[in-house]
Amino acid sequence: MLASIVCLILHLGITYVSAIKGKQVILLAGQSNMSGRGGVQNNTWDGIVPLQSRPNPSVFRLAANLTWVEARDPLHKDIDVNVTCGLGPGMAFANRVLKKNPGLGPLGLVPCAVGGPHGTKISEWGRGSFLYKQLLRRARVARRGGGSIRGVLWYQGESDTVNVLDAKKYKRRLVNLFQNLRADLGSPLLPIIEVAIASGQGSYIENVRRAQLGVKLARVSCVDGKGLPLLADKLHLSTLAQVRLGRMLADAFLKLESMAAITNNTSSP
């Protein structure tokens, strides 16, 4: 009996290691709505996890200590450490992707978003900044052992709605970020799905939204968050809104994957 239990444990361990070595990596970056505030009230998370965001044995998370662990919300609890994190879009995204295309698994989610108590401007994500270098470092670690970076989910911009100069410079800074990230990861056509903000901290929300919706780069898709339900603070997405967003991001990602497959088949001799 004991020998059988030991064999089972060893088998599960080998299966786990094999799974994380062959993972398809998705980077999650931006600020608070990407790191997740769904279900957070008075600095306390209610712990409610809808079915669409439940843990999945084929979904892993790169923890802050750079080890792979089971993915479960709050995904950013050890990354966005100066606030209380709740439900974000990551798990709903991963579960829908695997439901629609099980062959893409296992998925490795790499949380990199930082909102903090005051948010993060896109200028804080410029090449050479702490946040950018952390994103690159975590992405490169995630690739070790045969991991393949398949996409980036980006949700940020609420902090850039306060100052008119930040809003005016947003599009150029966003394009630079995407191009720099692709160059530094050696993936010129890395799929990126950005979110057009649903809210903001200032008066220039529409300016930033126009910048986000106006990005014209190959294999960059924009999901519009406008109208998604917000918490009482009128800034952060509710739990159900995060689930909806995750599914929207998944559909956009799968569409990019499908388009790439068609292009590759067409160009094949």
mmCIF file of C-alpha atoms in Angstrom:
data_model
loop_
_atom_site.group_PDB
_atom_site.id
_atom_site.type_symbol
_atom_site.label_atom_id
_atom_site.label_comp_id
_atom_site.label_asym_id
_atom_site.label_seq_id
_atom_site.Cartn_x
_atom_site.Cartn_y
_atom_site.Cartn_z
ATOM 1 C CA MET A 1 0.000 0.000 0.000
ATOM 2 C CA LEU A 2 2.775 2.416 0.991
ATOM 3 C CA ALA A 3 4.713 1.558 -2.161
ATOM 4 C CA SER A 4 1.644 2.331 -4.269
ATOM 5 C CA ILE A 5 1.212 5.724 -2.611
ATOM 6 C CA VAL A 6 4.883 6.562 -3.135
ATOM 7 C CA CYS A 7 4.627 5.568 -6.822
ATOM 8 C CA LEU A 8 1.542 7.733 -7.231
ATOM 9 C CA ILE A 9 3.281 10.734 -5.648
ATOM 10 C CA LEU A 10 6.316 10.246 -7.889
ATOM 11 C CA HIS A 11 4.090 9.932 -10.953
ATOM 12 C CA LEU A 12 2.213 13.118 -10.096
ATOM 13 C CA GLY A 13 5.493 14.914 -9.470
ATOM 14 C CA ILE A 14 6.917 13.838 -12.837
ATOM 15 C CA THR A 15 3.680 14.839 -14.584
ATOM 16 C CA TYR A 16 3.757 18.263 -12.885
ATOM 17 C CA VAL A 17 7.389 18.918 -13.863
ATOM 18 C CA SER A 18 6.714 17.770 -17.424
ATOM 19 C CA ALA A 19 3.703 20.077 -17.664
ATOM 20 C CA ILE A 20 5.469 23.232 -16.537
ATOM 21 C CA LYS A 21 8.417 22.561 -18.860
ATOM 22 C CA GLY A 22 6.159 22.487 -21.909
ATOM 23 C CA LYS A 23 4.014 25.449 -20.977
ATOM 24 C CA GLN A 24 2.682 28.154 -23.258
ATOM 25 C CA VAL A 25 3.453 31.440 -21.501
ATOM 26 C CA ILE A 26 1.130 34.438 -21.220
ATOM 27 C CA LEU A 27 2.433 37.680 -19.688
ATOM 28 C CA LEU A 28 -0.021 39.767 -17.625
ATOM 29 C CA ALA A 29 1.076 43.398 -17.310
ATOM 30 C CA GLY A 30 -0.281 46.855 -16.539
ATOM 31 C CA GLN A 31 -1.761 48.306 -13.373
ATOM 32 C CA SER A 32 -4.503 47.596 -10.832
ATOM 33 C CA ASN A 33 -7.296 46.346 -13.087
ATOM 34 C CA MET A 34 -4.932 43.747 -14.522
ATOM 35 C CA SER A 35 -3.563 42.721 -11.139
ATOM 36 C CA GLY A 36 -7.183 42.485 -9.977
ATOM 37 C CA ARG A 37 -9.396 44.294 -7.489
ATOM 38 C CA GLY A 38 -12.541 42.267 -8.121
ATOM 39 C CA GLY A 39 -14.288 41.580 -4.813
ATOM 40 C CA VAL A 40 -12.086 43.951 -2.799
ATOM 41 C CA GLN A 41 -13.895 46.263 -0.384
ATOM 42 C CA ASN A 42 -12.273 48.186 2.477
ATOM 43 C CA ASN A 43 -8.908 46.537 1.736
ATOM 44 C CA THR A 44 -10.402 43.061 2.140
ATOM 45 C CA TRP A 45 -11.020 40.507 -0.604
ATOM 46 C CA ASP A 46 -14.300 38.621 -0.274
ATOM 47 C CA GLY A 47 -12.731 35.414 -1.617
ATOM 48 C CA ILE A 48 -15.498 34.757 -4.139
ATOM 49 C CA VAL A 49 -14.203 32.924 -7.227
ATOM 50 C CA PRO A 50 -16.766 32.339 -10.008
ATOM 51 C CA LEU A 51 -16.746 29.010 -11.822
ATOM 52 C CA GLN A 52 -15.096 30.566 -14.880
ATOM 53 C CA SER A 53 -12.080 31.570 -12.765
ATOM 54 C CA ARG A 54 -11.584 28.391 -10.750
ATOM 55 C CA PRO A 55 -8.149 26.685 -10.670
ATOM 56 C CA ASN A 56 -7.334 24.363 -13.543
ATOM 57 C CA PRO A 57 -4.695 21.576 -13.400
ATOM 58 C CA SER A 58 -3.385 22.809 -16.766
ATOM 59 C CA VAL A 59 -2.822 26.401 -15.625
ATOM 60 C CA PHE A 60 0.254 27.478 -13.655
ATOM 61 C CA ARG A 61 1.499 30.783 -12.236
ATOM 62 C CA LEU A 62 5.040 32.101 -11.984
ATOM 63 C CA ALA A 63 5.294 33.209 -8.361
ATOM 64 C CA ALA A 64 7.372 36.161 -7.171
ATOM 65 C CA ASN A 65 10.197 33.768 -6.206
ATOM 66 C CA LEU A 66 10.332 32.608 -9.861
ATOM 67 C CA THR A 67 8.937 29.131 -9.249
ATOM 68 C CA TRP A 68 5.886 27.625 -10.944
ATOM 69 C CA VAL A 69 2.886 26.966 -8.720
ATOM 70 C CA GLU A 70 -0.789 26.198 -9.213
ATOM 71 C CA ALA A 71 -2.569 29.244 -10.619
ATOM 72 C CA ARG A 72 -5.385 30.639 -8.510
ATOM 73 C CA ASP A 73 -6.665 34.090 -7.642
ATOM 74 C CA PRO A 74 -5.393 36.489 -6.518
ATOM 75 C CA LEU A 75 -2.762 35.900 -9.211
ATOM 76 C CA HIS A 76 -0.851 39.069 -8.288
ATOM 77 C CA LYS A 77 -0.868 38.716 -4.513
ATOM 78 C CA ASP A 78 2.940 38.470 -4.310
ATOM 79 C CA ILE A 79 3.645 40.931 -7.152
ATOM 80 C CA ASP A 80 1.369 43.918 -6.456
ATOM 81 C CA VAL A 81 2.283 43.706 -2.779
ATOM 82 C CA ASN A 82 1.396 47.160 -1.438
ATOM 83 C CA VAL A 83 -2.345 46.681 -1.853
ATOM 84 C CA THR A 84 -5.006 44.007 -1.404
ATOM 85 C CA CYS A 85 -5.404 42.054 -4.631
ATOM 86 C CA GLY A 86 -8.598 40.282 -5.612
ATOM 87 C CA LEU A 87 -9.945 38.671 -8.729
ATOM 88 C CA GLY A 88 -8.414 39.670 -12.061
ATOM 89 C CA PRO A 89 -8.997 38.557 -15.668
ATOM 90 C CA GLY A 90 -6.174 35.994 -15.857
ATOM 91 C CA MET A 91 -7.904 32.800 -14.756
ATOM 92 C CA ALA A 92 -11.080 33.440 -16.752
ATOM 93 C CA PHE A 93 -8.834 34.069 -19.764
ATOM 94 C CA ALA A 94 -6.864 30.862 -19.275
ATOM 95 C CA ASN A 95 -9.903 28.663 -18.681
ATOM 96 C CA ARG A 96 -11.712 29.943 -21.772
ATOM 97 C CA VAL A 97 -8.606 29.552 -23.954
ATOM 98 C CA LEU A 98 -8.198 25.928 -22.871
ATOM 99 C CA LYS A 99 -11.895 25.208 -23.255
ATOM 100 C CA LYS A 100 -11.852 26.528 -26.812
ATOM 101 C CA ASN A 101 -8.455 25.039 -27.682
ATOM 102 C CA PRO A 102 -7.278 22.346 -25.224
ATOM 103 C CA GLY A 103 -4.200 21.734 -27.358
ATOM 104 C CA LEU A 104 -2.709 25.045 -26.256
ATOM 105 C CA GLY A 105 -2.141 23.810 -22.716
ATOM 106 C CA PRO A 106 -0.531 23.750 -20.331
ATOM 107 C CA LEU A 107 -0.613 27.516 -19.833
ATOM 108 C CA GLY A 108 1.865 29.420 -17.698
ATOM 109 C CA LEU A 109 0.565 32.778 -16.478
ATOM 110 C CA VAL A 110 3.233 35.339 -15.545
ATOM 111 C CA PRO A 111 1.771 38.120 -13.357
ATOM 112 C CA CYS A 112 3.702 41.398 -13.771
ATOM 113 C CA ALA A 113 1.058 44.099 -13.211
ATOM 114 C CA VAL A 114 1.595 46.671 -10.472
ATOM 115 C CA GLY A 115 -1.044 49.159 -9.422
ATOM 116 C CA GLY A 116 -0.033 49.932 -5.883
ATOM 117 C CA PRO A 117 -1.998 52.470 -3.872
ATOM 118 C CA HIS A 118 -1.619 55.221 -6.504
ATOM 119 C CA GLY A 119 -1.452 53.353 -9.820
ATOM 120 C CA THR A 120 1.408 53.283 -12.339
ATOM 121 C CA LYS A 121 1.763 55.567 -15.359
ATOM 122 C CA ILE A 122 2.936 54.216 -18.670
ATOM 123 C CA SER A 123 6.087 56.328 -18.316
ATOM 124 C CA GLU A 124 6.978 54.028 -15.400
ATOM 125 C CA TRP A 125 6.989 51.112 -17.853
ATOM 126 C CA GLY A 126 9.572 52.647 -20.188
ATOM 127 C CA ARG A 127 12.602 50.661 -21.295
ATOM 128 C CA GLY A 128 15.142 50.505 -18.467
ATOM 129 C CA SER A 129 12.615 51.243 -15.713
ATOM 130 C CA PHE A 130 12.186 48.938 -12.710
ATOM 131 C CA LEU A 131 8.796 47.676 -13.907
ATOM 132 C CA TYR A 132 10.046 47.028 -17.433
ATOM 133 C CA LYS A 133 13.140 45.185 -16.245
ATOM 134 C CA GLN A 134 11.040 43.090 -13.870
ATOM 135 C CA LEU A 135 8.696 42.206 -16.727
ATOM 136 C CA LEU A 136 11.613 41.147 -18.938
ATOM 137 C CA ARG A 137 13.278 39.145 -16.174
ATOM 138 C CA ARG A 138 10.119 37.227 -15.353
ATOM 139 C CA ALA A 139 9.405 36.615 -19.047
ATOM 140 C CA ARG A 140 12.886 35.218 -19.619
ATOM 141 C CA VAL A 141 12.684 32.952 -16.585
ATOM 142 C CA ALA A 142 9.303 31.678 -17.799
ATOM 143 C CA ARG A 143 10.913 30.633 -21.094
ATOM 144 C CA ARG A 144 13.464 28.372 -19.435
ATOM 145 C CA GLY A 145 13.043 24.659 -19.924
ATOM 146 C CA GLY A 146 11.194 24.959 -23.214
ATOM 147 C CA GLY A 147 8.522 27.501 -22.346
ATOM 148 C CA SER A 148 7.179 29.554 -25.254
ATOM 149 C CA ILE A 149 5.827 33.083 -24.810
ATOM 150 C CA ARG A 150 2.554 33.094 -26.733
ATOM 151 C CA GLY A 151 1.120 36.472 -25.825
ATOM 152 C CA VAL A 152 0.872 39.562 -23.635
ATOM 153 C CA LEU A 153 -2.235 40.890 -21.917
ATOM 154 C CA TRP A 154 -1.918 44.623 -21.198
ATOM 155 C CA TYR A 155 -4.376 46.714 -19.151
ATOM 156 C CA GLN A 156 -3.152 50.129 -18.008
ATOM 157 C CA GLY A 157 -3.861 53.803 -18.567
ATOM 158 C CA GLU A 158 -6.120 54.989 -15.757
ATOM 159 C CA SER A 159 -3.229 56.914 -14.154
ATOM 160 C CA ASP A 160 -2.476 58.707 -17.422
ATOM 161 C CA THR A 161 -5.907 60.377 -17.474
ATOM 162 C CA VAL A 162 -4.941 62.944 -14.814
ATOM 163 C CA ASN A 163 -2.426 65.066 -16.717
ATOM 164 C CA VAL A 164 -3.128 66.315 -20.251
ATOM 165 C CA LEU A 165 0.529 65.881 -21.291
ATOM 166 C CA ASP A 166 0.503 62.248 -20.168
ATOM 167 C CA ALA A 167 -2.695 61.695 -22.145
ATOM 168 C CA LYS A 168 -1.227 63.327 -25.265
ATOM 169 C CA LYS A 169 1.964 61.261 -25.068
ATOM 170 C CA TYR A 170 0.177 58.022 -24.254
ATOM 171 C CA LYS A 171 -0.069 56.545 -27.746
ATOM 172 C CA ARG A 172 3.588 57.088 -28.566
ATOM 173 C CA ARG A 173 4.656 55.632 -25.214
ATOM 174 C CA LEU A 174 2.369 52.631 -25.654
ATOM 175 C CA VAL A 175 3.658 51.866 -29.146
ATOM 176 C CA ASN A 176 7.244 52.221 -27.916
ATOM 177 C CA LEU A 177 6.537 49.820 -25.050
ATOM 178 C CA PHE A 178 5.102 47.160 -27.351
ATOM 179 C CA GLN A 179 7.928 47.521 -29.872
ATOM 180 C CA ASN A 180 10.637 47.483 -27.198
ATOM 181 C CA LEU A 181 9.162 44.435 -25.494
ATOM 182 C CA ARG A 182 8.972 42.519 -28.759
ATOM 183 C CA ALA A 183 12.561 43.478 -29.625
ATOM 184 C CA ASP A 184 13.965 42.581 -26.217
ATOM 185 C CA LEU A 185 12.185 39.223 -26.213
ATOM 186 C CA GLY A 186 13.295 38.507 -29.785
ATOM 187 C CA SER A 187 9.702 38.092 -30.957
ATOM 188 C CA PRO A 188 8.814 40.810 -33.506
ATOM 189 C CA LEU A 189 5.241 39.550 -33.951
ATOM 190 C CA LEU A 190 4.482 38.597 -30.359
ATOM 191 C CA PRO A 191 0.676 38.764 -29.965
ATOM 192 C CA ILE A 192 -0.433 41.578 -27.663
ATOM 193 C CA ILE A 193 -3.987 42.148 -26.484
ATOM 194 C CA GLU A 194 -4.507 45.527 -24.847
ATOM 195 C CA VAL A 195 -7.586 46.827 -23.039
ATOM 196 C CA ALA A 196 -9.103 50.222 -23.767
ATOM 197 C CA ILE A 197 -9.737 51.534 -20.261
ATOM 198 C CA ALA A 198 -13.182 51.436 -18.692
ATOM 199 C CA SER A 199 -12.436 54.172 -16.149
ATOM 200 C CA GLY A 200 -9.784 56.642 -15.060
ATOM 201 C CA GLN A 201 -8.396 58.733 -12.246
ATOM 202 C CA GLY A 202 -8.749 62.027 -14.117
ATOM 203 C CA SER A 203 -10.576 63.972 -16.812
ATOM 204 C CA TYR A 204 -8.740 62.682 -19.888
ATOM 205 C CA ILE A 205 -10.226 59.191 -20.102
ATOM 206 C CA GLU A 206 -11.406 59.571 -23.700
ATOM 207 C CA ASN A 207 -8.003 60.908 -24.776
ATOM 208 C CA VAL A 208 -6.289 57.787 -23.476
ATOM 209 C CA ARG A 209 -8.994 55.528 -24.885
ATOM 210 C CA ARG A 210 -8.567 57.049 -28.355
ATOM 211 C CA ALA A 211 -4.832 56.435 -28.113
ATOM 212 C CA GLN A 212 -5.385 52.792 -27.161
ATOM 213 C CA LEU A 213 -8.004 52.161 -29.815
ATOM 214 C CA GLY A 214 -5.832 53.886 -32.404
ATOM 215 C CA VAL A 215 -2.774 51.622 -32.130
ATOM 216 C CA LYS A 216 -2.095 50.055 -35.523
ATOM 217 C CA LEU A 217 0.553 47.368 -35.112
ATOM 218 C CA ALA A 218 0.573 43.875 -36.588
ATOM 219 C CA ARG A 219 -0.808 41.239 -34.206
ATOM 220 C CA VAL A 220 -1.910 43.819 -31.640
ATOM 221 C CA SER A 221 -5.584 43.630 -30.745
ATOM 222 C CA CYS A 222 -7.604 45.985 -28.539
ATOM 223 C CA VAL A 223 -10.485 44.849 -26.334
ATOM 224 C CA ASP A 224 -12.814 47.665 -25.274
ATOM 225 C CA GLY A 225 -13.532 47.710 -21.537
ATOM 226 C CA LYS A 226 -16.018 50.564 -21.718
ATOM 227 C CA GLY A 227 -19.270 49.702 -19.975
ATOM 228 C CA LEU A 228 -17.914 46.889 -17.831
ATOM 229 C CA PRO A 229 -19.362 47.103 -14.274
ATOM 230 C CA LEU A 230 -17.215 48.955 -11.745
ATOM 231 C CA LEU A 231 -16.877 48.801 -7.993
ATOM 232 C CA ALA A 232 -18.154 51.620 -5.803
ATOM 233 C CA ASP A 233 -14.864 53.492 -6.331
ATOM 234 C CA LYS A 234 -15.823 53.938 -10.019
ATOM 235 C CA LEU A 235 -12.303 52.905 -10.965
ATOM 236 C CA HIS A 236 -11.879 49.165 -10.551
ATOM 237 C CA LEU A 237 -13.727 46.348 -12.295
ATOM 238 C CA SER A 238 -16.094 44.175 -10.276
ATOM 239 C CA THR A 239 -15.663 40.408 -10.015
ATOM 240 C CA LEU A 240 -18.186 39.673 -12.759
ATOM 241 C CA ALA A 241 -16.641 42.366 -14.951
ATOM 242 C CA GLN A 242 -13.229 40.723 -14.579
ATOM 243 C CA VAL A 243 -14.700 37.394 -15.665
ATOM 244 C CA ARG A 244 -16.264 39.026 -18.728
ATOM 245 C CA LEU A 245 -13.008 40.780 -19.534
ATOM 246 C CA GLY A 246 -11.001 37.577 -19.225
ATOM 247 C CA ARG A 247 -13.294 35.859 -21.698
ATOM 248 C CA MET A 248 -13.094 38.824 -24.093
ATOM 249 C CA LEU A 249 -9.307 38.723 -23.908
ATOM 250 C CA ALA A 250 -9.356 34.983 -24.578
ATOM 251 C CA ASP A 251 -11.511 35.401 -27.675
ATOM 252 C CA ALA A 252 -9.220 38.140 -28.991
ATOM 253 C CA PHE A 253 -6.147 35.990 -28.330
ATOM 254 C CA LEU A 254 -7.648 32.953 -30.067
ATOM 255 C CA LYS A 255 -8.596 35.123 -33.048
ATOM 256 C CA LEU A 256 -4.983 36.274 -33.382
ATOM 257 C CA GLU A 257 -3.838 32.652 -33.126
ATOM 258 C CA SER A 258 -6.292 31.619 -35.821
ATOM 259 C CA MET A 259 -5.235 34.436 -38.150
ATOM 260 C CA ALA A 260 -1.579 33.514 -37.678
ATOM 261 C CA ALA A 261 -2.315 29.870 -38.488
ATOM 262 C CA ILE A 262 -4.135 30.866 -41.698
ATOM 263 C CA THR A 263 -1.244 33.113 -42.725
ATOM 264 C CA ASN A 264 1.315 30.373 -42.070
ATOM 265 C CA ASN A 265 -0.667 27.808 -44.053
ATOM 266 C CA THR A 266 -1.096 30.230 -46.944
ATOM 267 C CA SER A 267 2.607 31.056 -47.070
ATOM 268 C CA SER A 268 3.728 27.415 -46.842
ATOM 269 C CA PRO A 269 5.116 25.946 -50.098
#
